[in-house]
């Protein structure tokens, strides 16, 4: 089959397009999916670059499981939409022909274990290929008129956003400040927060403000706005900021904490502007703030996303489609962040 192999940590030169890669066979409890489209994510870039570090050395080269060496070659690609074409032992043959969206999380142990969990496309081969084998429970049937390219914009970004909002306990009528709102997770946060009945103040790259309003944000601030706490208060019409959903980190961290009301909640699931931040602990303890880490999502979170997609409560934000052989270019374009929404690749 056609596939792109990641041959080691490094730049796009580590991605090798081949047409002679053996197609996988589904093991017991697995299904084989003919890939219609696969989305590009920050995790793909960070994994390729070995940018996750280690627990005792943030600058170390390492994969998603910090301190654990990755196996190469690896086929990346977490966000898969396609159709089941074969099943392994123990899986009902009636599943052949199902159109599915793939939950990318490889849960640790029984149930929803997220500590120590892995990812399809990181700890096992993923969707940047014509075929991928995945655990049957990760392949969710999806009934939608959307194309595979559109469906592939949802999995990682939307399940990450859904988990963040659950962890932050965001309720109807509350106000949430969302960073990185023109990216995959940020735009998912805007839509899912609105679906919960929240008032959304979004931070987006200059020139993308109107697009963020179109997907539901009540107010939008340009990235780099001076005095973020004051600007957020003005943008919210004086409403207190109950929660911050952050995927950016970096220099904006202190301003985001200062924007929160007393007893507010800050949840983070990314650090695209830098993982090391300055923290004045007095801001945290004097205001009784909560700082919450979040990543991936549970099986229930993913099922929630599939229902939102099926019901049309969230919309795909497809920014670009690339042929599989151009995955390196797709990842480079993704890193530039000049688009709005998500980029996907198609094997055919």
JSON list of C-alpha atoms in Angstrom, two decimals, residues 22 107 291 297:
[
{"chain": "A", "resi": 22, "resn": "UNK", "atom": "CA", "xyz": [2.80, -4.15, 3.42]},
{"chain": "A", "resi": 107, "resn": "UNK", "atom": "CA", "xyz": [-6.31, 3.56, 26.63]},
{"chain": "A", "resi": 291, "resn": "UNK", "atom": "CA", "xyz": [-4.99, 24.92, 37.52]},
{"chain": "A", "resi": 297, "resn": "UNK", "atom": "CA", "xyz": [-10.28, 12.26, 26.23]}
]
